[in-house]
Amino acid sequence: MNKHFRVSGSTFHRLEELGLRASAVLRRAGLPQGYVEQPRVLLKTEELFALWRAIGEASTNPAIGLLLGTETKTERFHPIGLVALSTESFGAAIDQMARYKQLTCPEEILQEKDDEEWSIQFRWLLADEVEPPVLIECCFAWALSVARHGTGTRVSPLRVEFVQPRAHSKTIERHFGCPVICGAERNAIVFRASDAQRPFVTRNAELLGMLAPQFENELKQENGDENFVERVRMAVQQKLTGRRPSIEDIADALHLSSRTLQRRLRDQGSTFQRVLEEARHQLARHYLNNSVLELNEAAYLLGYEDGNSFVRAFRNWEGVPPSRWREEQRARAAS
């Protein structure tokens, strides 16, 4: 997993276009002024969050995240965005972006779909704090831009869900063309399940045939032995949905034998139990930071038999019980 975010220098030019002085934003974020002149900068998760918090604080427009996430000009889409637009449908576009996200940053695109609804969430894998609201809004606006640009229509989601309140909810509703729900259990943009099948007028098989193989080669290199522990951890987190996955479950997901999985983890100085606990720890922080789940609900999702087992594990990780940790994080975010 790439542990840095690649931020294009064009981001700072876009800030200037929207009336924000990039130098002032960088100063507020505690980042070097020289970033303005660089074609690309690498930021750790905490630096990325500091940048987006600074953007939200410096802008007089509460909808700045929507503006930064909205794009209509094909030439301004980054390469992964171009791959997405070159696919045959909106669903395929999100699948491609989710697949190649790991090449550029420690971030995941999570999808849930049933017969009626299709929800999309963004998760920052190395985050130790709540993501800035303006960043969430930017990501949702970007997903909508891909949908509208690709389909050539004014497609709108069913609703947008936020954990934290939004003073500019009406502006967000007008932008997305749907209701906004605050105080939700998650941050998600929810479309109709049928929207995934909407065809793209931007489909370009030739361009896709040129770009996708390059990304696949990068993925192959990224998924080598040096990143094997991360691959196992991600597979564990995908299986942590109300039960504790076994080593056989994860081996099957990675198309390996249990024996090979154990050996390769051992070669990397790790064990399956250690990776399982790391995956639970990381997901626990995410659930407590970014949802209103009760502790018993979080314990269930993490595969613990009861809430007390979860509390004991969390205290071993963080030194404090989960309820207190959540309160401290929210107090820090509010300040």
PDB file of N, CA, C and O in Angstrom, residues 5-8 10-12 14-15 18 20 22 24-31 35 41 43-70 78 101 105 107 122 124 129-142 164 166 168 333:
ATOM      1  N   PHE A   5      -0.090  10.364  -0.150  1.00  0.00           N
ATOM      2  CA  PHE A   5      -1.036  10.867  -1.141  1.00  0.00           C
ATOM      3  C   PHE A   5      -0.276  11.702  -2.164  1.00  0.00           C
ATOM      4  O   PHE A   5       0.525  12.565  -1.790  1.00  0.00           O
ATOM      5  N   ARG A   6      -0.513  11.431  -3.419  1.00  0.00           N
ATOM      6  CA  ARG A   6       0.076  12.244  -4.480  1.00  0.00           C
ATOM      7  C   ARG A   6      -0.881  13.405  -4.776  1.00  0.00           C
ATOM      8  O   ARG A   6      -1.970  13.207  -5.298  1.00  0.00           O
ATOM      9  N   VAL A   7      -0.459  14.578  -4.442  1.00  0.00           N
ATOM     10  CA  VAL A   7      -1.290  15.768  -4.657  1.00  0.00           C
ATOM     11  C   VAL A   7      -0.703  16.564  -5.814  1.00  0.00           C
ATOM     12  O   VAL A   7       0.446  16.993  -5.769  1.00  0.00           O
ATOM     13  N   SER A   8      -1.491  16.722  -6.853  1.00  0.00           N
ATOM     14  CA  SER A   8      -1.029  17.441  -8.039  1.00  0.00           C
ATOM     15  C   SER A   8      -0.870  18.924  -7.748  1.00  0.00           C
ATOM     16  O   SER A   8      -1.652  19.523  -6.996  1.00  0.00           O
ATOM     17  N   SER A  10      -1.601  21.137  -9.648  1.00  0.00           N
ATOM     18  CA  SER A  10      -2.771  21.839 -10.189  1.00  0.00           C
ATOM     19  C   SER A  10      -3.802  22.128  -9.103  1.00  0.00           C
ATOM     20  O   SER A  10      -4.639  23.024  -9.254  1.00  0.00           O
ATOM     21  N   THR A  11      -3.747  21.368  -8.001  1.00  0.00           N
ATOM     22  CA  THR A  11      -4.669  21.616  -6.886  1.00  0.00           C
ATOM     23  C   THR A  11      -4.493  23.029  -6.345  1.00  0.00           C
ATOM     24  O   THR A  11      -5.472  23.728  -6.052  1.00  0.00           O
ATOM     25  N   PHE A  12      -3.239  23.460  -6.247  1.00  0.00           N
ATOM     26  CA  PHE A  12      -2.969  24.790  -5.699  1.00  0.00           C
ATOM     27  C   PHE A  12      -3.386  25.881  -6.697  1.00  0.00           C
ATOM     28  O   PHE A  12      -3.842  26.948  -6.305  1.00  0.00           O
ATOM     29  N   ARG A  14      -5.890  25.507  -8.698  1.00  0.00           N
ATOM     30  CA  ARG A  14      -7.349  25.514  -8.609  1.00  0.00           C
ATOM     31  C   ARG A  14      -7.811  26.357  -7.413  1.00  0.00           C
ATOM     32  O   ARG A  14      -8.824  27.059  -7.491  1.00  0.00           O
ATOM     33  N   LEU A  15      -7.071  26.272  -6.327  1.00  0.00           N
ATOM     34  CA  LEU A  15      -7.406  27.103  -5.162  1.00  0.00           C
ATOM     35  C   LEU A  15      -7.365  28.580  -5.532  1.00  0.00           C
ATOM     36  O   LEU A  15      -8.254  29.361  -5.153  1.00  0.00           O
ATOM     37  N   LEU A  18     -10.298  29.728  -7.400  1.00  0.00           N
ATOM     38  CA  LEU A  18     -11.494  29.854  -6.573  1.00  0.00           C
ATOM     39  C   LEU A  18     -11.367  30.952  -5.521  1.00  0.00           C
ATOM     40  O   LEU A  18     -12.196  31.062  -4.621  1.00  0.00           O
ATOM     41  N   LEU A  20      -8.762  31.508  -3.361  1.00  0.00           N
ATOM     42  CA  LEU A  20      -7.992  31.206  -2.155  1.00  0.00           C
ATOM     43  C   LEU A  20      -6.505  31.319  -2.455  1.00  0.00           C
ATOM     44  O   LEU A  20      -6.024  30.743  -3.435  1.00  0.00           O
ATOM     45  N   ALA A  22      -3.062  30.111  -2.264  1.00  0.00           N
ATOM     46  CA  ALA A  22      -2.462  28.823  -1.933  1.00  0.00           C
ATOM     47  C   ALA A  22      -1.412  28.968  -0.834  1.00  0.00           C
ATOM     48  O   ALA A  22      -1.294  28.115   0.052  1.00  0.00           O
ATOM     49  N   ALA A  24      -1.350  31.076   1.618  1.00  0.00           N
ATOM     50  CA  ALA A  24      -2.012  31.239   2.915  1.00  0.00           C
ATOM     51  C   ALA A  24      -2.555  29.902   3.425  1.00  0.00           C
ATOM     52  O   ALA A  24      -2.493  29.611   4.627  1.00  0.00           O
ATOM     53  N   VAL A  25      -3.080  29.097   2.513  1.00  0.00           N
ATOM     54  CA  VAL A  25      -3.603  27.786   2.897  1.00  0.00           C
ATOM     55  C   VAL A  25      -2.471  26.897   3.396  1.00  0.00           C
ATOM     56  O   VAL A  25      -2.590  26.225   4.429  1.00  0.00           O
ATOM     57  N   LEU A  26      -1.358  26.883   2.677  1.00  0.00           N
ATOM     58  CA  LEU A  26      -0.212  26.071   3.089  1.00  0.00           C
ATOM     59  C   LEU A  26       0.332  26.527   4.439  1.00  0.00           C
ATOM     60  O   LEU A  26       0.712  25.708   5.282  1.00  0.00           O
ATOM     61  N   ARG A  27       0.374  27.836   4.648  1.00  0.00           N
ATOM     62  CA  ARG A  27       0.870  28.366   5.913  1.00  0.00           C
ATOM     63  C   ARG A  27      -0.039  27.911   7.060  1.00  0.00           C
ATOM     64  O   ARG A  27       0.430  27.489   8.119  1.00  0.00           O
ATOM     65  N   ARG A  28      -1.332  27.996   6.844  1.00  0.00           N
ATOM     66  CA  ARG A  28      -2.288  27.591   7.871  1.00  0.00           C
ATOM     67  C   ARG A  28      -2.184  26.092   8.161  1.00  0.00           C
ATOM     68  O   ARG A  28      -2.373  25.649   9.294  1.00  0.00           O
ATOM     69  N   ALA A  29      -1.869  25.317   7.116  1.00  0.00           N
ATOM     70  CA  ALA A  29      -1.749  23.864   7.263  1.00  0.00           C
ATOM     71  C   ALA A  29      -0.398  23.438   7.821  1.00  0.00           C
ATOM     72  O   ALA A  29      -0.199  22.260   8.130  1.00  0.00           O
ATOM     73  N   GLY A  30       0.546  24.384   7.925  1.00  0.00           N
ATOM     74  CA  GLY A  30       1.871  24.058   8.413  1.00  0.00           C
ATOM     75  C   GLY A  30       2.710  23.306   7.403  1.00  0.00           C
ATOM     76  O   GLY A  30       3.593  22.520   7.761  1.00  0.00           O
ATOM     77  N   LEU A  31       2.460  23.563   6.104  1.00  0.00           N
ATOM     78  CA  LEU A  31       3.172  22.879   5.025  1.00  0.00           C
ATOM     79  C   LEU A  31       4.095  23.864   4.304  1.00  0.00           C
ATOM     80  O   LEU A  31       3.842  25.075   4.296  1.00  0.00           O
ATOM     81  N   TYR A  35       5.660  24.059  -2.044  1.00  0.00           N
ATOM     82  CA  TYR A  35       4.760  23.099  -2.698  1.00  0.00           C
ATOM     83  C   TYR A  35       3.996  23.731  -3.862  1.00  0.00           C
ATOM     84  O   TYR A  35       3.595  23.042  -4.800  1.00  0.00           O
ATOM     85  N   VAL A  41       3.269  16.767  -5.110  1.00  0.00           N
ATOM     86  CA  VAL A  41       3.837  16.635  -3.769  1.00  0.00           C
ATOM     87  C   VAL A  41       3.270  15.379  -3.123  1.00  0.00           C
ATOM     88  O   VAL A  41       2.167  14.927  -3.456  1.00  0.00           O
ATOM     89  N   LEU A  43       2.114  13.692   0.415  1.00  0.00           N
ATOM     90  CA  LEU A  43       1.673  14.065   1.759  1.00  0.00           C
ATOM     91  C   LEU A  43       1.281  12.833   2.557  1.00  0.00           C
ATOM     92  O   LEU A  43       0.645  11.915   2.023  1.00  0.00           O
ATOM     93  N   LYS A  44       1.656  12.824   3.832  1.00  0.00           N
ATOM     94  CA  LYS A  44       1.152  11.806   4.742  1.00  0.00           C
ATOM     95  C   LYS A  44      -0.316  12.110   5.026  1.00  0.00           C
ATOM     96  O   LYS A  44      -0.797  13.221   4.773  1.00  0.00           O
ATOM     97  N   THR A  45      -1.016  11.140   5.582  1.00  0.00           N
ATOM     98  CA  THR A  45      -2.441  11.330   5.844  1.00  0.00           C
ATOM     99  C   THR A  45      -2.697  12.538   6.738  1.00  0.00           C
ATOM    100  O   THR A  45      -3.591  13.344   6.463  1.00  0.00           O
ATOM    101  N   GLU A  46      -1.901  12.691   7.805  1.00  0.00           N
ATOM    102  CA  GLU A  46      -2.129  13.829   8.706  1.00  0.00           C
ATOM    103  C   GLU A  46      -1.859  15.158   8.002  1.00  0.00           C
ATOM    104  O   GLU A  46      -2.506  16.176   8.292  1.00  0.00           O
ATOM    105  N   GLU A  47      -0.911  15.165   7.051  1.00  0.00           N
ATOM    106  CA  GLU A  47      -0.632  16.386   6.287  1.00  0.00           C
ATOM    107  C   GLU A  47      -1.766  16.680   5.313  1.00  0.00           C
ATOM    108  O   GLU A  47      -2.145  17.846   5.122  1.00  0.00           O
ATOM    109  N   LEU A  48      -2.303  15.630   4.691  1.00  0.00           N
ATOM    110  CA  LEU A  48      -3.441  15.811   3.792  1.00  0.00           C
ATOM    111  C   LEU A  48      -4.630  16.376   4.549  1.00  0.00           C
ATOM    112  O   LEU A  48      -5.285  17.318   4.084  1.00  0.00           O
ATOM    113  N   PHE A  49      -4.918  15.818   5.718  1.00  0.00           N
ATOM    114  CA  PHE A  49      -6.037  16.309   6.517  1.00  0.00           C
ATOM    115  C   PHE A  49      -5.808  17.759   6.940  1.00  0.00           C
ATOM    116  O   PHE A  49      -6.741  18.577   6.944  1.00  0.00           O
ATOM    117  N   ALA A  50      -4.559  18.096   7.297  1.00  0.00           N
ATOM    118  CA  ALA A  50      -4.242  19.475   7.678  1.00  0.00           C
ATOM    119  C   ALA A  50      -4.485  20.420   6.510  1.00  0.00           C
ATOM    120  O   ALA A  50      -4.998  21.534   6.691  1.00  0.00           O
ATOM    121  N   LEU A  51      -4.128  19.980   5.302  1.00  0.00           N
ATOM    122  CA  LEU A  51      -4.347  20.801   4.109  1.00  0.00           C
ATOM    123  C   LEU A  51      -5.831  21.064   3.898  1.00  0.00           C
ATOM    124  O   LEU A  51      -6.248  22.212   3.665  1.00  0.00           O
ATOM    125  N   TRP A  52      -6.644  20.002   4.006  1.00  0.00           N
ATOM    126  CA  TRP A  52      -8.076  20.172   3.754  1.00  0.00           C
ATOM    127  C   TRP A  52      -8.770  20.937   4.864  1.00  0.00           C
ATOM    128  O   TRP A  52      -9.726  21.681   4.608  1.00  0.00           O
ATOM    129  N   ARG A  53      -8.301  20.780   6.089  1.00  0.00           N
ATOM    130  CA  ARG A  53      -8.858  21.611   7.162  1.00  0.00           C
ATOM    131  C   ARG A  53      -8.549  23.081   6.908  1.00  0.00           C
ATOM    132  O   ARG A  53      -9.402  23.957   7.094  1.00  0.00           O
ATOM    133  N   ALA A  54      -7.327  23.332   6.449  1.00  0.00           N
ATOM    134  CA  ALA A  54      -6.928  24.714   6.165  1.00  0.00           C
ATOM    135  C   ALA A  54      -7.770  25.291   5.030  1.00  0.00           C
ATOM    136  O   ALA A  54      -8.146  26.470   5.069  1.00  0.00           O
ATOM    137  N   ILE A  55      -8.070  24.493   4.037  1.00  0.00           N
ATOM    138  CA  ILE A  55      -8.912  24.955   2.929  1.00  0.00           C
ATOM    139  C   ILE A  55     -10.291  25.362   3.458  1.00  0.00           C
ATOM    140  O   ILE A  55     -10.829  26.421   3.119  1.00  0.00           O
ATOM    141  N   GLY A  56     -10.861  24.504   4.312  1.00  0.00           N
ATOM    142  CA  GLY A  56     -12.178  24.801   4.869  1.00  0.00           C
ATOM    143  C   GLY A  56     -12.170  26.038   5.743  1.00  0.00           C
ATOM    144  O   GLY A  56     -13.127  26.820   5.732  1.00  0.00           O
ATOM    145  N   GLU A  57     -11.090  26.231   6.496  1.00  0.00           N
ATOM    146  CA  GLU A  57     -11.006  27.386   7.395  1.00  0.00           C
ATOM    147  C   GLU A  57     -10.732  28.684   6.646  1.00  0.00           C
ATOM    148  O   GLU A  57     -11.222  29.743   7.025  1.00  0.00           O
ATOM    149  N   ALA A  58      -9.940  28.598   5.573  1.00  0.00           N
ATOM    150  CA  ALA A  58      -9.546  29.807   4.851  1.00  0.00           C
ATOM    151  C   ALA A  58     -10.627  30.305   3.895  1.00  0.00           C
ATOM    152  O   ALA A  58     -10.679  31.489   3.572  1.00  0.00           O
ATOM    153  N   SER A  59     -11.486  29.407   3.441  1.00  0.00           N
ATOM    154  CA  SER A  59     -12.496  29.794   2.454  1.00  0.00           C
ATOM    155  C   SER A  59     -13.713  30.432   3.123  1.00  0.00           C
ATOM    156  O   SER A  59     -14.160  29.991   4.179  1.00  0.00           O
ATOM    157  N   THR A  60     -14.236  31.447   2.484  1.00  0.00           N
ATOM    158  CA  THR A  60     -15.477  32.063   2.961  1.00  0.00           C
ATOM    159  C   THR A  60     -16.693  31.344   2.403  1.00  0.00           C
ATOM    160  O   THR A  60     -17.822  31.644   2.780  1.00  0.00           O
ATOM    161  N   ASN A  61     -16.458  30.398   1.482  1.00  0.00           N
ATOM    162  CA  ASN A  61     -17.542  29.629   0.869  1.00  0.00           C
ATOM    163  C   ASN A  61     -17.616  28.256   1.541  1.00  0.00           C
ATOM    164  O   ASN A  61     -16.712  27.439   1.380  1.00  0.00           O
ATOM    165  N   PRO A  62     -18.672  27.960   2.291  1.00  0.00           N
ATOM    166  CA  PRO A  62     -18.755  26.665   2.976  1.00  0.00           C
ATOM    167  C   PRO A  62     -18.832  25.484   2.017  1.00  0.00           C
ATOM    168  O   PRO A  62     -18.576  24.351   2.417  1.00  0.00           O
ATOM    169  N   ALA A  63     -19.148  25.753   0.740  1.00  0.00           N
ATOM    170  CA  ALA A  63     -19.263  24.687  -0.252  1.00  0.00           C
ATOM    171  C   ALA A  63     -17.979  24.531  -1.070  1.00  0.00           C
ATOM    172  O   ALA A  63     -18.010  23.973  -2.161  1.00  0.00           O
ATOM    173  N   ILE A  64     -16.845  24.992  -0.544  1.00  0.00           N
ATOM    174  CA  ILE A  64     -15.591  24.934  -1.294  1.00  0.00           C
ATOM    175  C   ILE A  64     -15.239  23.495  -1.690  1.00  0.00           C
ATOM    176  O   ILE A  64     -14.677  23.250  -2.758  1.00  0.00           O
ATOM    177  N   GLY A  65     -15.558  22.522  -0.850  1.00  0.00           N
ATOM    178  CA  GLY A  65     -15.263  21.126  -1.174  1.00  0.00           C
ATOM    179  C   GLY A  65     -16.011  20.660  -2.411  1.00  0.00           C
ATOM    180  O   GLY A  65     -15.475  19.913  -3.232  1.00  0.00           O
ATOM    181  N   LEU A  66     -17.260  21.108  -2.547  1.00  0.00           N
ATOM    182  CA  LEU A  66     -18.051  20.750  -3.730  1.00  0.00           C
ATOM    183  C   LEU A  66     -17.428  21.338  -4.990  1.00  0.00           C
ATOM    184  O   LEU A  66     -17.383  20.692  -6.042  1.00  0.00           O
ATOM    185  N   LEU A  67     -16.968  22.575  -4.892  1.00  0.00           N
ATOM    186  CA  LEU A  67     -16.352  23.227  -6.053  1.00  0.00           C
ATOM    187  C   LEU A  67     -15.061  22.525  -6.459  1.00  0.00           C
ATOM    188  O   LEU A  67     -14.802  22.314  -7.649  1.00  0.00           O
ATOM    189  N   LEU A  68     -14.245  22.147  -5.479  1.00  0.00           N
ATOM    190  CA  LEU A  68     -12.977  21.487  -5.788  1.00  0.00           C
ATOM    191  C   LEU A  68     -13.184  20.089  -6.324  1.00  0.00           C
ATOM    192  O   LEU A  68     -12.349  19.569  -7.079  1.00  0.00           O
ATOM    193  N   GLY A  69     -14.288  19.441  -5.948  1.00  0.00           N
ATOM    194  CA  GLY A  69     -14.536  18.073  -6.411  1.00  0.00           C
ATOM    195  C   GLY A  69     -15.292  17.984  -7.713  1.00  0.00           C
ATOM    196  O   GLY A  69     -15.423  16.898  -8.283  1.00  0.00           O
ATOM    197  N   THR A  70     -15.778  19.117  -8.207  1.00  0.00           N
ATOM    198  CA  THR A  70     -16.577  19.110  -9.436  1.00  0.00           C
ATOM    199  C   THR A  70     -15.711  19.435 -10.639  1.00  0.00           C
ATOM    200  O   THR A  70     -14.994  20.433 -10.652  1.00  0.00           O
ATOM    201  N   HIS A  78      -7.526  13.349 -13.842  1.00  0.00           N
ATOM    202  CA  HIS A  78      -6.237  12.686 -13.690  1.00  0.00           C
ATOM    203  C   HIS A  78      -6.292  11.321 -14.387  1.00  0.00           C
ATOM    204  O   HIS A  78      -7.384  10.850 -14.773  1.00  0.00           O
ATOM    205  N   LYS A 101      -6.959   2.930  -6.805  1.00  0.00           N
ATOM    206  CA  LYS A 101      -6.713   3.908  -5.751  1.00  0.00           C
ATOM    207  C   LYS A 101      -5.437   3.604  -4.979  1.00  0.00           C
ATOM    208  O   LYS A 101      -4.679   4.495  -4.613  1.00  0.00           O
ATOM    209  N   CYS A 105      -2.501   6.293  -3.188  1.00  0.00           N
ATOM    210  CA  CYS A 105      -2.705   6.775  -1.828  1.00  0.00           C
ATOM    211  C   CYS A 105      -3.234   5.666  -0.924  1.00  0.00           C
ATOM    212  O   CYS A 105      -3.776   4.670  -1.407  1.00  0.00           O
ATOM    213  N   GLU A 107      -5.930   4.917   0.625  1.00  0.00           N
ATOM    214  CA  GLU A 107      -7.357   5.225   0.685  1.00  0.00           C
ATOM    215  C   GLU A 107      -8.116   4.126  -0.039  1.00  0.00           C
ATOM    216  O   GLU A 107      -7.623   3.549  -0.999  1.00  0.00           O
ATOM    217  N   PHE A 122     -15.723   6.459   1.193  1.00  0.00           N
ATOM    218  CA  PHE A 122     -14.278   6.639   1.083  1.00  0.00           C
ATOM    219  C   PHE A 122     -13.678   6.433   2.476  1.00  0.00           C
ATOM    220  O   PHE A 122     -14.189   6.986   3.456  1.00  0.00           O
ATOM    221  N   TRP A 124     -10.007   6.410   4.699  1.00  0.00           N
ATOM    222  CA  TRP A 124      -8.580   6.732   4.762  1.00  0.00           C
ATOM    223  C   TRP A 124      -7.907   5.748   5.711  1.00  0.00           C
ATOM    224  O   TRP A 124      -8.148   5.753   6.921  1.00  0.00           O
ATOM    225  N   GLU A 129      -7.472  10.394  12.934  1.00  0.00           N
ATOM    226  CA  GLU A 129      -8.422  11.415  13.343  1.00  0.00           C
ATOM    227  C   GLU A 129      -9.563  11.448  12.337  1.00  0.00           C
ATOM    228  O   GLU A 129      -9.505  10.807  11.281  1.00  0.00           O
ATOM    229  N   VAL A 130     -10.596  12.189  12.681  1.00  0.00           N
ATOM    230  CA  VAL A 130     -11.751  12.321  11.791  1.00  0.00           C
ATOM    231  C   VAL A 130     -11.352  13.101  10.545  1.00  0.00           C
ATOM    232  O   VAL A 130     -10.688  14.141  10.637  1.00  0.00           O
ATOM    233  N   GLU A 131     -11.760  12.617   9.379  1.00  0.00           N
ATOM    234  CA  GLU A 131     -11.415  13.333   8.153  1.00  0.00           C
ATOM    235  C   GLU A 131     -12.170  14.660   8.079  1.00  0.00           C
ATOM    236  O   GLU A 131     -13.312  14.763   8.542  1.00  0.00           O
ATOM    237  N   PRO A 132     -11.549  15.695   7.512  1.00  0.00           N
ATOM    238  CA  PRO A 132     -12.204  17.009   7.414  1.00  0.00           C
ATOM    239  C   PRO A 132     -13.488  16.931   6.578  1.00  0.00           C
ATOM    240  O   PRO A 132     -13.502  16.289   5.519  1.00  0.00           O
ATOM    241  N   PRO A 133     -14.562  17.558   7.028  1.00  0.00           N
ATOM    242  CA  PRO A 133     -15.822  17.527   6.271  1.00  0.00           C
ATOM    243  C   PRO A 133     -15.667  17.997   4.832  1.00  0.00           C
ATOM    244  O   PRO A 133     -16.296  17.449   3.921  1.00  0.00           O
ATOM    245  N   VAL A 134     -14.819  19.012   4.608  1.00  0.00           N
ATOM    246  CA  VAL A 134     -14.655  19.530   3.250  1.00  0.00           C
ATOM    247  C   VAL A 134     -14.042  18.477   2.324  1.00  0.00           C
ATOM    248  O   VAL A 134     -14.340  18.437   1.129  1.00  0.00           O
ATOM    249  N   LEU A 135     -13.213  17.593   2.858  1.00  0.00           N
ATOM    250  CA  LEU A 135     -12.617  16.524   2.057  1.00  0.00           C
ATOM    251  C   LEU A 135     -13.669  15.484   1.659  1.00  0.00           C
ATOM    252  O   LEU A 135     -13.690  15.021   0.513  1.00  0.00           O
ATOM    253  N   ILE A 136     -14.542  15.132   2.597  1.00  0.00           N
ATOM    254  CA  ILE A 136     -15.611  14.181   2.291  1.00  0.00           C
ATOM    255  C   ILE A 136     -16.505  14.740   1.179  1.00  0.00           C
ATOM    256  O   ILE A 136     -16.850  14.033   0.227  1.00  0.00           O
ATOM    257  N   GLU A 137     -16.865  16.001   1.302  1.00  0.00           N
ATOM    258  CA  GLU A 137     -17.729  16.616   0.295  1.00  0.00           C
ATOM    259  C   GLU A 137     -17.046  16.653  -1.065  1.00  0.00           C
ATOM    260  O   GLU A 137     -17.687  16.451  -2.107  1.00  0.00           O
ATOM    261  N   CYS A 138     -15.744  16.897  -1.083  1.00  0.00           N
ATOM    262  CA  CYS A 138     -14.990  16.901  -2.331  1.00  0.00           C
ATOM    263  C   CYS A 138     -15.032  15.527  -2.987  1.00  0.00           C
ATOM    264  O   CYS A 138     -15.249  15.405  -4.203  1.00  0.00           O
ATOM    265  N   CYS A 139     -14.834  14.469  -2.191  1.00  0.00           N
ATOM    266  CA  CYS A 139     -14.838  13.107  -2.736  1.00  0.00           C
ATOM    267  C   CYS A 139     -16.205  12.740  -3.318  1.00  0.00           C
ATOM    268  O   CYS A 139     -16.289  12.141  -4.395  1.00  0.00           O
ATOM    269  N   PHE A 140     -17.275  13.102  -2.615  1.00  0.00           N
ATOM    270  CA  PHE A 140     -18.608  12.800  -3.120  1.00  0.00           C
ATOM    271  C   PHE A 140     -18.905  13.597  -4.396  1.00  0.00           C
ATOM    272  O   PHE A 140     -19.522  13.082  -5.335  1.00  0.00           O
ATOM    273  N   ALA A 141     -18.461  14.851  -4.426  1.00  0.00           N
ATOM    274  CA  ALA A 141     -18.662  15.675  -5.621  1.00  0.00           C
ATOM    275  C   ALA A 141     -17.886  15.101  -6.802  1.00  0.00           C
ATOM    276  O   ALA A 141     -18.357  15.143  -7.946  1.00  0.00           O
ATOM    277  N   TRP A 142     -16.701  14.548  -6.513  1.00  0.00           N
ATOM    278  CA  TRP A 142     -15.897  13.943  -7.580  1.00  0.00           C
ATOM    279  C   TRP A 142     -16.605  12.713  -8.153  1.00  0.00           C
ATOM    280  O   TRP A 142     -16.665  12.533  -9.378  1.00  0.00           O
ATOM    281  N   GLN A 164     -21.384  14.032  10.624  1.00  0.00           N
ATOM    282  CA  GLN A 164     -21.364  15.336  11.267  1.00  0.00           C
ATOM    283  C   GLN A 164     -22.413  16.270  10.644  1.00  0.00           C
ATOM    284  O   GLN A 164     -22.773  16.115   9.469  1.00  0.00           O
ATOM    285  N   ARG A 166     -24.100  19.644   8.945  1.00  0.00           N
ATOM    286  CA  ARG A 166     -23.681  20.572   7.898  1.00  0.00           C
ATOM    287  C   ARG A 166     -24.571  21.807   7.942  1.00  0.00           C
ATOM    288  O   ARG A 166     -25.793  21.698   7.789  1.00  0.00           O
ATOM    289  N   HIS A 168     -24.562  24.083   5.739  1.00  0.00           N
ATOM    290  CA  HIS A 168     -24.929  24.416   4.355  1.00  0.00           C
ATOM    291  C   HIS A 168     -25.607  23.237   3.660  1.00  0.00           C
ATOM    292  O   HIS A 168     -25.382  22.980   2.470  1.00  0.00           O
ATOM    293  N   ALA A 333     -11.617  17.161  17.442  1.00  0.00           N
ATOM    294  CA  ALA A 333     -12.139  17.611  16.147  1.00  0.00           C
ATOM    295  C   ALA A 333     -12.939  18.902  16.299  1.00  0.00           C
ATOM    296  O   ALA A 333     -12.862  19.799  15.466  1.00  0.00           O
TER     297      ALA A 333
END
